[in-house]
PDB file of C-alpha atoms in Angstrom:
ATOM      1  CA  UNK A 213     -34.102-199.991 -86.454  1.00  0.00           C
ATOM      2  CA  UNK A 214     -32.640-198.610 -82.963  1.00  0.00           C
ATOM      3  CA  UNK A 215     -33.737-194.930 -82.141  1.00  0.00           C
ATOM      4  CA  UNK A 216     -30.544-193.701 -82.810  1.00  0.00           C
ATOM      5  CA  UNK A 217     -30.790-194.754 -86.666  1.00  0.00           C
ATOM      6  CA  UNK A 218     -34.589-193.247 -87.374  1.00  0.00           C
ATOM      7  CA  UNK A 219     -33.485-190.079 -85.552  1.00  0.00           C
ATOM      8  CA  UNK A 220     -30.416-189.964 -87.767  1.00  0.00           C
ATOM      9  CA  UNK A 221     -32.732-190.449 -90.863  1.00  0.00           C
ATOM     10  CA  UNK A 222     -35.083-188.191 -89.541  1.00  0.00           C
ATOM     11  CA  UNK A 223     -32.194-185.066 -88.958  1.00  0.00           C
ATOM     12  CA  UNK A 224     -30.961-185.903 -92.641  1.00  0.00           C
ATOM     13  CA  UNK A 225     -34.221-185.937 -94.138  1.00  0.00           C
ATOM     14  CA  UNK A 226     -35.005-182.846 -92.510  1.00  0.00           C
ATOM     15  CA  UNK A 227     -31.786-181.296 -93.577  1.00  0.00           C
ATOM     16  CA  UNK A 228     -32.574-182.327 -97.452  1.00  0.00           C
ATOM     17  CA  UNK A 229     -36.005-180.515 -97.261  1.00  0.00           C
ATOM     18  CA  UNK A 230     -34.182-177.412 -95.763  1.00  0.00           C
ATOM     19  CA  UNK A 231     -31.722-177.594 -98.504  1.00  0.00           C
ATOM     20  CA  UNK A 232     -34.250-178.127-101.272  1.00  0.00           C
ATOM     21  CA  UNK A 233     -36.375-175.227 -99.766  1.00  0.00           C
ATOM     22  CA  UNK A 234     -33.059-172.856-100.111  1.00  0.00           C
ATOM     23  CA  UNK A 235     -31.326-173.761-102.927  1.00  0.00           C
ATOM     24  CA  UNK A 236     -34.662-174.145-105.400  1.00  0.00           C
ATOM     25  CA  UNK A 237     -34.657-170.477-105.970  1.00  0.00           C
ATOM     26  CA  UNK A 238     -30.828-169.961-106.568  1.00  0.00           C
ATOM     27  CA  UNK A 239     -31.491-172.995-109.174  1.00  0.00           C
ATOM     28  CA  UNK A 240     -34.007-171.225-110.651  1.00  0.00           C
ATOM     29  CA  UNK A 241     -32.123-168.145-111.326  1.00  0.00           C
ATOM     30  CA  UNK A 242     -29.163-169.673-112.589  1.00  0.00           C
ATOM     31  CA  UNK A 243     -31.174-172.063-114.917  1.00  0.00           C
ATOM     32  CA  UNK A 244     -33.322-169.198-116.216  1.00  0.00           C
ATOM     33  CA  UNK A 245     -30.075-166.788-116.664  1.00  0.00           C
ATOM     34  CA  UNK A 246     -28.728-169.409-119.127  1.00  0.00           C
ATOM     35  CA  UNK A 247     -31.845-170.416-120.847  1.00  0.00           C
ATOM     36  CA  UNK A 248     -32.681-168.939-124.494  1.00  0.00           C
ATOM     37  CA  UNK A 249     -35.673-166.646-124.179  1.00  0.00           C
ATOM     38  CA  UNK A 250     -37.590-168.748-126.377  1.00  0.00           C
ATOM     39  CA  UNK A 251     -37.819-171.221-123.813  1.00  0.00           C
ATOM     40  CA  UNK A 252     -37.605-169.183-120.731  1.00  0.00           C
ATOM     41  CA  UNK A 253     -42.237-169.634-120.174  1.00  0.00           C
ATOM     42  CA  UNK A 254     -42.534-172.630-122.569  1.00  0.00           C
ATOM     43  CA  UNK A 255     -45.079-174.915-121.708  1.00  0.00           C
ATOM     44  CA  UNK A 256     -44.494-177.518-120.318  1.00  0.00           C
ATOM     45  CA  UNK A 257     -41.225-176.022-118.995  1.00  0.00           C
ATOM     46  CA  UNK A 258     -37.863-177.236-120.764  1.00  0.00           C
ATOM     47  CA  UNK A 259     -35.291-178.736-118.294  1.00  0.00           C
ATOM     48  CA  UNK A 260     -33.257-179.756-121.176  1.00  0.00           C
ATOM     49  CA  UNK A 261     -31.356-176.939-123.570  1.00  0.00           C
ATOM     50  CA  UNK A 262     -28.191-175.627-124.753  1.00  0.00           C
ATOM     51  CA  UNK A 263     -27.122-173.061-122.287  1.00  0.00           C
ATOM     52  CA  UNK A 264     -26.380-169.547-123.321  1.00  0.00           C
ATOM     53  CA  UNK A 265     -24.582-166.734-121.928  1.00  0.00           C
ATOM     54  CA  UNK A 266     -26.176-164.238-124.324  1.00  0.00           C
ATOM     55  CA  UNK A 267     -28.218-162.304-120.929  1.00  0.00           C
ATOM     56  CA  UNK A 268     -24.520-161.817-119.553  1.00  0.00           C
ATOM     57  CA  UNK A 269     -23.535-160.453-122.598  1.00  0.00           C
ATOM     58  CA  UNK A 270     -26.481-158.166-122.986  1.00  0.00           C
ATOM     59  CA  UNK A 271     -26.392-156.892-119.199  1.00  0.00           C
ATOM     60  CA  UNK A 272     -22.352-155.982-119.314  1.00  0.00           C
ATOM     61  CA  UNK A 273     -22.384-154.762-122.996  1.00  0.00           C
ATOM     62  CA  UNK A 274     -25.896-152.574-122.974  1.00  0.00           C
ATOM     63  CA  UNK A 275     -25.739-150.908-119.693  1.00  0.00           C
ATOM     64  CA  UNK A 276     -22.575-149.553-117.510  1.00  0.00           C
ATOM     65  CA  UNK A 277     -23.811-152.579-114.984  1.00  0.00           C
ATOM     66  CA  UNK A 278     -20.108-153.171-114.014  1.00  0.00           C
ATOM     67  CA  UNK A 279     -20.216-149.523-113.203  1.00  0.00           C
ATOM     68  CA  UNK A 280     -23.397-149.706-110.874  1.00  0.00           C
ATOM     69  CA  UNK A 281     -21.391-153.218-109.353  1.00  0.00           C
ATOM     70  CA  UNK A 282     -18.740-151.100-108.376  1.00  0.00           C
ATOM     71  CA  UNK A 283     -21.473-148.241-106.770  1.00  0.00           C
ATOM     72  CA  UNK A 284     -22.541-151.088-105.009  1.00  0.00           C
ATOM     73  CA  UNK A 285     -19.216-152.260-103.957  1.00  0.00           C
ATOM     74  CA  UNK A 286     -18.209-149.124-102.690  1.00  0.00           C
ATOM     75  CA  UNK A 287     -21.291-148.189-100.437  1.00  0.00           C
ATOM     76  CA  UNK A 288     -21.675-151.561 -98.892  1.00  0.00           C
ATOM     77  CA  UNK A 289     -17.859-151.656 -97.867  1.00  0.00           C
ATOM     78  CA  UNK A 290     -17.500-148.068 -96.970  1.00  0.00           C
ATOM     79  CA  UNK A 291     -20.921-148.062 -94.893  1.00  0.00           C
ATOM     80  CA  UNK A 292     -19.757-151.373 -93.218  1.00  0.00           C
ATOM     81  CA  UNK A 293     -16.151-150.129 -92.134  1.00  0.00           C
ATOM     82  CA  UNK A 294     -17.472-146.869 -91.048  1.00  0.00           C
ATOM     83  CA  UNK A 295     -20.315-148.803 -89.057  1.00  0.00           C
ATOM     84  CA  UNK A 296     -17.813-150.678 -87.529  1.00  0.00           C
ATOM     85  CA  UNK A 297     -15.358-148.180 -86.033  1.00  0.00           C
ATOM     86  CA  UNK A 298     -18.139-145.987 -84.834  1.00  0.00           C
ATOM     87  CA  UNK A 299     -20.370-148.693 -83.651  1.00  0.00           C
ATOM     88  CA  UNK A 300     -17.465-150.943 -82.038  1.00  0.00           C
ATOM     89  CA  UNK A 301     -16.310-147.875 -80.129  1.00  0.00           C
ATOM     90  CA  UNK A 302     -19.627-146.725 -79.180  1.00  0.00           C
ATOM     91  CA  UNK A 303     -20.265-150.176 -77.625  1.00  0.00           C
ATOM     92  CA  UNK A 304     -17.360-150.831 -75.718  1.00  0.00           C
ATOM     93  CA  UNK A 305     -18.207-147.220 -74.123  1.00  0.00           C
ATOM     94  CA  UNK A 306     -21.475-148.648 -73.353  1.00  0.00           C
ATOM     95  CA  UNK A 307     -20.153-151.778 -71.853  1.00  0.00           C
ATOM     96  CA  UNK A 308     -17.481-150.317 -69.505  1.00  0.00           C
ATOM     97  CA  UNK A 309     -19.642-147.275 -68.162  1.00  0.00           C
ATOM     98  CA  UNK A 310     -21.214-147.808 -65.269  1.00  0.00           C
ATOM     99  CA  UNK A 311     -24.039-145.475 -65.121  1.00  0.00           C
ATOM    100  CA  UNK A 312     -27.471-145.488 -64.376  1.00  0.00           C
ATOM    101  CA  UNK A 313     -28.577-143.538 -67.803  1.00  0.00           C
ATOM    102  CA  UNK A 314     -26.619-146.185 -69.824  1.00  0.00           C
ATOM    103  CA  UNK A 315     -29.492-148.586 -70.647  1.00  0.00           C
ATOM    104  CA  UNK A 316     -31.462-145.228 -71.677  1.00  0.00           C
ATOM    105  CA  UNK A 317     -28.625-144.457 -73.977  1.00  0.00           C
ATOM    106  CA  UNK A 318     -28.612-147.806 -75.533  1.00  0.00           C
ATOM    107  CA  UNK A 319     -32.611-148.341 -76.122  1.00  0.00           C
ATOM    108  CA  UNK A 320     -31.828-144.650 -77.923  1.00  0.00           C
ATOM    109  CA  UNK A 321     -29.572-145.612 -80.062  1.00  0.00           C
ATOM    110  CA  UNK A 322     -31.735-149.221 -80.872  1.00  0.00           C
ATOM    111  CA  UNK A 323     -34.943-147.173 -81.775  1.00  0.00           C
ATOM    112  CA  UNK A 324     -32.962-145.036 -84.632  1.00  0.00           C
ATOM    113  CA  UNK A 325     -33.188-148.836 -86.321  1.00  0.00           C
ATOM    114  CA  UNK A 326     -36.817-149.093 -85.802  1.00  0.00           C
ATOM    115  CA  UNK A 327     -37.260-146.259 -88.131  1.00  0.00           C
ATOM    116  CA  UNK A 328     -39.078-147.674 -90.815  1.00  0.00           C
ATOM    117  CA  UNK A 329     -36.980-146.548 -94.222  1.00  0.00           C
ATOM    118  CA  UNK A 330     -40.103-145.205 -95.819  1.00  0.00           C
ATOM    119  CA  UNK A 331     -40.750-142.502 -93.583  1.00  0.00           C
ATOM    120  CA  UNK A 332     -37.466-140.871 -93.230  1.00  0.00           C
ATOM    121  CA  UNK A 333     -36.871-140.991 -96.979  1.00  0.00           C
ATOM    122  CA  UNK A 334     -37.961-137.517 -98.017  1.00  0.00           C
ATOM    123  CA  UNK A 335     -35.985-135.747 -95.326  1.00  0.00           C
ATOM    124  CA  UNK A 336     -33.113-137.344 -96.471  1.00  0.00           C
ATOM    125  CA  UNK A 337     -33.866-136.451 -99.776  1.00  0.00           C
ATOM    126  CA  UNK A 338     -34.297-132.890 -99.135  1.00  0.00           C
ATOM    127  CA  UNK A 339     -31.070-132.642 -96.560  1.00  0.00           C
ATOM    128  CA  UNK A 340     -29.120-134.414 -99.659  1.00  0.00           C
ATOM    129  CA  UNK A 341     -30.033-132.163-102.206  1.00  0.00           C
ATOM    130  CA  UNK A 342     -29.636-129.105-100.405  1.00  0.00           C
ATOM    131  CA  UNK A 343     -26.258-129.880 -99.519  1.00  0.00           C
ATOM    132  CA  UNK A 344     -25.185-131.452-102.789  1.00  0.00           C
ATOM    133  CA  UNK A 345     -24.793-134.887-101.915  1.00  0.00           C
ATOM    134  CA  UNK A 346     -27.680-136.550-104.029  1.00  0.00           C
ATOM    135  CA  UNK A 347     -26.765-139.196-106.269  1.00  0.00           C
ATOM    136  CA  UNK A 348     -23.396-139.852-104.626  1.00  0.00           C
ATOM    137  CA  UNK A 349     -22.432-142.955-102.939  1.00  0.00           C
ATOM    138  CA  UNK A 350     -21.477-140.943-100.138  1.00  0.00           C
ATOM    139  CA  UNK A 351     -25.197-139.929 -99.559  1.00  0.00           C
ATOM    140  CA  UNK A 352     -25.866-143.601 -99.348  1.00  0.00           C
ATOM    141  CA  UNK A 353     -22.782-144.350 -97.181  1.00  0.00           C
ATOM    142  CA  UNK A 354     -24.419-142.181 -94.686  1.00  0.00           C
ATOM    143  CA  UNK A 355     -28.073-143.548 -95.012  1.00  0.00           C
ATOM    144  CA  UNK A 356     -27.293-146.705 -94.234  1.00  0.00           C
ATOM    145  CA  UNK A 357     -24.479-145.860 -91.583  1.00  0.00           C
ATOM    146  CA  UNK A 358     -27.486-144.605 -89.678  1.00  0.00           C
ATOM    147  CA  UNK A 359     -29.201-148.086 -89.523  1.00  0.00           C
ATOM    148  CA  UNK A 360     -26.124-150.485 -89.206  1.00  0.00           C
ATOM    149  CA  UNK A 361     -24.185-148.489 -86.783  1.00  0.00           C
ATOM    150  CA  UNK A 362     -27.401-148.991 -83.905  1.00  0.00           C
ATOM    151  CA  UNK A 363     -27.161-152.988 -85.152  1.00  0.00           C
ATOM    152  CA  UNK A 364     -23.352-153.187 -84.847  1.00  0.00           C
ATOM    153  CA  UNK A 365     -23.475-151.321 -80.699  1.00  0.00           C
ATOM    154  CA  UNK A 366     -25.879-153.994 -80.038  1.00  0.00           C
ATOM    155  CA  UNK A 367     -24.195-156.850 -81.787  1.00  0.00           C
ATOM    156  CA  UNK A 368     -21.180-155.525 -80.073  1.00  0.00           C
ATOM    157  CA  UNK A 369     -22.262-154.685 -76.276  1.00  0.00           C
ATOM    158  CA  UNK A 370     -22.701-158.404 -76.067  1.00  0.00           C
ATOM    159  CA  UNK A 371     -19.217-159.197 -77.074  1.00  0.00           C
ATOM    160  CA  UNK A 372     -17.515-156.602 -74.938  1.00  0.00           C
ATOM    161  CA  UNK A 373     -19.570-157.755 -72.270  1.00  0.00           C
ATOM    162  CA  UNK A 374     -17.861-160.979 -71.944  1.00  0.00           C
ATOM    163  CA  UNK A 375     -14.472-159.736 -72.116  1.00  0.00           C
ATOM    164  CA  UNK A 376     -13.053-159.867 -68.539  1.00  0.00           C
ATOM    165  CA  UNK A 377     -11.837-156.809 -67.757  1.00  0.00           C
ATOM    166  CA  UNK A 378      -9.240-158.123 -65.256  1.00  0.00           C
ATOM    167  CA  UNK A 379      -7.262-158.394 -68.642  1.00  0.00           C
ATOM    168  CA  UNK A 380      -7.726-154.385 -69.729  1.00  0.00           C
ATOM    169  CA  UNK A 381      -6.760-153.693 -66.023  1.00  0.00           C
ATOM    170  CA  UNK A 382      -3.237-155.942 -66.651  1.00  0.00           C
ATOM    171  CA  UNK A 383      -2.780-154.050 -69.917  1.00  0.00           C
ATOM    172  CA  UNK A 384      -2.877-150.808 -68.153  1.00  0.00           C
ATOM    173  CA  UNK A 385      -0.495-152.086 -65.310  1.00  0.00           C
ATOM    174  CA  UNK A 386       1.708-153.078 -67.954  1.00  0.00           C
ATOM    175  CA  UNK A 387       1.560-149.368 -69.027  1.00  0.00           C
ATOM    176  CA  UNK A 388      -0.831-149.766 -72.225  1.00  0.00           C
ATOM    177  CA  UNK A 389      -3.368-146.765 -72.626  1.00  0.00           C
ATOM    178  CA  UNK A 390      -6.820-147.055 -72.533  1.00  0.00           C
ATOM    179  CA  UNK A 391      -6.490-146.771 -76.742  1.00  0.00           C
ATOM    180  CA  UNK A 392      -3.789-149.743 -76.582  1.00  0.00           C
ATOM    181  CA  UNK A 393      -5.363-151.593 -74.798  1.00  0.00           C
ATOM    182  CA  UNK A 394      -8.877-151.418 -76.478  1.00  0.00           C
ATOM    183  CA  UNK A 395      -7.117-152.226 -79.903  1.00  0.00           C
ATOM    184  CA  UNK A 396      -4.300-154.903 -79.148  1.00  0.00           C
ATOM    185  CA  UNK A 397      -6.299-156.766 -76.221  1.00  0.00           C
ATOM    186  CA  UNK A 398      -9.997-155.957 -75.979  1.00  0.00           C
ATOM    187  CA  UNK A 399     -11.047-155.976 -79.967  1.00  0.00           C
ATOM    188  CA  UNK A 400      -8.886-159.192 -81.015  1.00  0.00           C
ATOM    189  CA  UNK A 401     -10.918-161.208 -78.662  1.00  0.00           C
ATOM    190  CA  UNK A 402     -13.840-159.699 -79.913  1.00  0.00           C
ATOM    191  CA  UNK A 403     -13.019-160.748 -83.669  1.00  0.00           C
ATOM    192  CA  UNK A 404     -16.013-162.898 -83.907  1.00  0.00           C
ATOM    193  CA  UNK A 405     -18.557-160.386 -83.215  1.00  0.00           C
ATOM    194  CA  UNK A 406     -17.086-157.944 -85.566  1.00  0.00           C
ATOM    195  CA  UNK A 407     -17.480-160.601 -88.581  1.00  0.00           C
ATOM    196  CA  UNK A 408     -21.099-161.621 -87.749  1.00  0.00           C
ATOM    197  CA  UNK A 409     -21.716-157.371 -87.704  1.00  0.00           C
ATOM    198  CA  UNK A 410     -19.679-156.872 -90.793  1.00  0.00           C
ATOM    199  CA  UNK A 411     -22.045-159.561 -92.543  1.00  0.00           C
ATOM    200  CA  UNK A 412     -25.350-158.328 -91.374  1.00  0.00           C
ATOM    201  CA  UNK A 413     -23.937-154.453 -92.245  1.00  0.00           C
ATOM    202  CA  UNK A 414     -22.839-155.601 -95.416  1.00  0.00           C
ATOM    203  CA  UNK A 415     -25.978-157.685 -96.710  1.00  0.00           C
ATOM    204  CA  UNK A 416     -28.170-154.772 -95.769  1.00  0.00           C
ATOM    205  CA  UNK A 417     -26.300-152.127 -97.807  1.00  0.00           C
ATOM    206  CA  UNK A 418     -25.663-154.522-100.717  1.00  0.00           C
ATOM    207  CA  UNK A 419     -29.119-155.506-100.891  1.00  0.00           C
ATOM    208  CA  UNK A 420     -30.875-152.178 -99.983  1.00  0.00           C
ATOM    209  CA  UNK A 421     -33.621-151.090-102.533  1.00  0.00           C
ATOM    210  CA  UNK A 422     -35.833-148.002-101.447  1.00  0.00           C
ATOM    211  CA  UNK A 423     -33.222-145.643-100.144  1.00  0.00           C
ATOM    212  CA  UNK A 424     -31.263-146.648-103.262  1.00  0.00           C
ATOM    213  CA  UNK A 425     -34.004-145.535-105.468  1.00  0.00           C
ATOM    214  CA  UNK A 426     -34.965-142.616-104.219  1.00  0.00           C
ATOM    215  CA  UNK A 427     -31.497-140.696-103.290  1.00  0.00           C
ATOM    216  CA  UNK A 428     -29.816-141.880-106.753  1.00  0.00           C
ATOM    217  CA  UNK A 429     -29.702-141.164-110.234  1.00  0.00           C
ATOM    218  CA  UNK A 430     -27.397-142.233-113.462  1.00  0.00           C
ATOM    219  CA  UNK A 431     -24.077-141.653-111.742  1.00  0.00           C
ATOM    220  CA  UNK A 432     -24.626-143.659-108.070  1.00  0.00           C
ATOM    221  CA  UNK A 433     -27.095-145.871-109.300  1.00  0.00           C
ATOM    222  CA  UNK A 434     -26.469-149.428-107.142  1.00  0.00           C
ATOM    223  CA  UNK A 435     -26.954-152.854-108.789  1.00  0.00           C
ATOM    224  CA  UNK A 436     -30.021-153.762-107.309  1.00  0.00           C
ATOM    225  CA  UNK A 437     -31.679-150.964-109.321  1.00  0.00           C
ATOM    226  CA  UNK A 438     -29.931-152.053-112.516  1.00  0.00           C
ATOM    227  CA  UNK A 439     -31.220-155.298-112.145  1.00  0.00           C
ATOM    228  CA  UNK A 440     -34.917-154.139-111.192  1.00  0.00           C
ATOM    229  CA  UNK A 441     -34.650-151.209-114.516  1.00  0.00           C
ATOM    230  CA  UNK A 442     -35.181-154.249-116.698  1.00  0.00           C
ATOM    231  CA  UNK A 443     -38.621-154.113-115.725  1.00  0.00           C
ATOM    232  CA  UNK A 444     -40.556-151.858-117.336  1.00  0.00           C
ATOM    233  CA  UNK A 445     -44.058-151.275-118.416  1.00  0.00           C
ATOM    234  CA  UNK A 446     -43.330-152.153-121.878  1.00  0.00           C
ATOM    235  CA  UNK A 447     -41.568-155.162-121.130  1.00  0.00           C
ATOM    236  CA  UNK A 448     -39.872-157.454-118.622  1.00  0.00           C
ATOM    237  CA  UNK A 449     -36.731-158.711-119.700  1.00  0.00           C
ATOM    238  CA  UNK A 450     -36.564-161.452-117.848  1.00  0.00           C
ATOM    239  CA  UNK A 451     -33.557-163.410-119.135  1.00  0.00           C
ATOM    240  CA  UNK A 452     -31.538-160.068-117.898  1.00  0.00           C
ATOM    241  CA  UNK A 453     -32.858-159.930-114.195  1.00  0.00           C
ATOM    242  CA  UNK A 454     -32.090-163.462-113.661  1.00  0.00           C
ATOM    243  CA  UNK A 455     -28.533-163.056-114.950  1.00  0.00           C
ATOM    244  CA  UNK A 456     -28.093-159.690-113.130  1.00  0.00           C
ATOM    245  CA  UNK A 457     -29.948-161.466-109.573  1.00  0.00           C
ATOM    246  CA  UNK A 458     -27.051-164.450-110.041  1.00  0.00           C
ATOM    247  CA  UNK A 459     -24.243-161.533-110.349  1.00  0.00           C
ATOM    248  CA  UNK A 460     -25.369-159.629-107.531  1.00  0.00           C
ATOM    249  CA  UNK A 461     -25.519-163.024-105.210  1.00  0.00           C
ATOM    250  CA  UNK A 462     -21.945-163.634-105.754  1.00  0.00           C
ATOM    251  CA  UNK A 463     -19.973-160.322-103.708  1.00  0.00           C
ATOM    252  CA  UNK A 464     -22.485-161.593-100.578  1.00  0.00           C
ATOM    253  CA  UNK A 465     -21.266-164.855-100.835  1.00  0.00           C
ATOM    254  CA  UNK A 466     -17.767-163.970-101.394  1.00  0.00           C
ATOM    255  CA  UNK A 467     -17.949-161.406 -98.457  1.00  0.00           C
ATOM    256  CA  UNK A 468     -19.642-164.414 -95.553  1.00  0.00           C
ATOM    257  CA  UNK A 469     -16.747-167.202 -97.197  1.00  0.00           C
ATOM    258  CA  UNK A 470     -14.132-164.312 -95.935  1.00  0.00           C
ATOM    259  CA  UNK A 471     -15.525-163.947 -92.682  1.00  0.00           C
ATOM    260  CA  UNK A 472     -16.702-167.828 -92.035  1.00  0.00           C
ATOM    261  CA  UNK A 473     -13.469-167.950 -90.068  1.00  0.00           C
ATOM    262  CA  UNK A 474     -15.120-165.972 -87.214  1.00  0.00           C
ATOM    263  CA  UNK A 475     -18.724-166.093 -88.425  1.00  0.00           C
ATOM    264  CA  UNK A 476     -19.459-169.559 -86.976  1.00  0.00           C
ATOM    265  CA  UNK A 477     -17.525-168.674 -83.850  1.00  0.00           C
ATOM    266  CA  UNK A 478     -19.539-165.698 -83.489  1.00  0.00           C
ATOM    267  CA  UNK A 479     -22.672-166.896 -84.230  1.00  0.00           C
ATOM    268  CA  UNK A 480     -22.927-168.627 -80.740  1.00  0.00           C
ATOM    269  CA  UNK A 481     -21.224-166.064 -78.886  1.00  0.00           C
ATOM    270  CA  UNK A 482     -22.275-162.071 -77.585  1.00  0.00           C
ATOM    271  CA  UNK A 483     -26.039-160.920 -77.978  1.00  0.00           C
ATOM    272  CA  UNK A 484     -26.542-163.567 -81.029  1.00  0.00           C
ATOM    273  CA  UNK A 485     -26.401-166.582 -78.575  1.00  0.00           C
ATOM    274  CA  UNK A 486     -29.519-165.059 -77.030  1.00  0.00           C
TER     275      UNK A 486
END
C-alpha cells in the first residue's frame, strides 16, 4: 500500500470519527423526540420502536411555542441586522482612519465583548425596568447588539483592510461620494465578511440564555427559555425538551445554509484567517 493510499484512508477515518462525534448528539435528540415516553429510559435502550409525534403536538398545542419562536426570530434577526449596520460602519472607519489612537479605540471596542454577561445583567435589568423596556424584544436586541457589534467590528476590519484604497479613490474620481463608494464598491467586496459576522451574531442571539431568562417574562420569552421550562422540580418532560431542541436547531441551520455561498469564502479571508 502506497503512502498516498494510507494517508487517504487515515483522512477518511478521521472524517468519520469527527462526523460521529458531531452527529451523535443530533441523532439522540431526533430519536428521543420521536420515542414514546414509556421507552425514553428503558433498559436496555430501545432502538426499534414506532415513532410518535406526540411530543411535537404537545409542544405546539399546550403552550404558545410558536410565539416564542417568533420572539427569538425577531430578536436574533433584529440584533444581527443592527450589529451589521453599525459594526460595518465602525469597522470601515477604523480601517481607513490613520491615527495613533485608533488601536486604542479598537481595543476598547473589543473589551466590550470581554464583559462576562453575569456581571452586567443586573444593571441592564434595572435600566430596562426604569424605562419600561423590561420583557420586550427591544431590550434583548439592545443587549445582544452590545456584544455583537464589537465582534462585527473586529471581523469586518480585517476584510476592509484587504480592500485596496486605490479602488475607492478611483470611484471618487468618477464622481462618487464617500457613502456611495462605501455602498457600491467597498461593501460588495466584503460580502463574505458580512456573511461570517451575520452567522456569528445570529447564532449568539438565537442561543443566548442568561439575558433572556433575566430580562423577559411571559410576553417576550424566547425559545431557549421555553425549552428549559419543561425542566422543573416536579418533573422533567424529556420528550418535549428533545422535540423543542430539534425545532430550535432548524432556524440556525437554515440561516447558515442561506449564507453558505459567502461563508466558505469568508472563513478563509480577513481576520478569521488569522
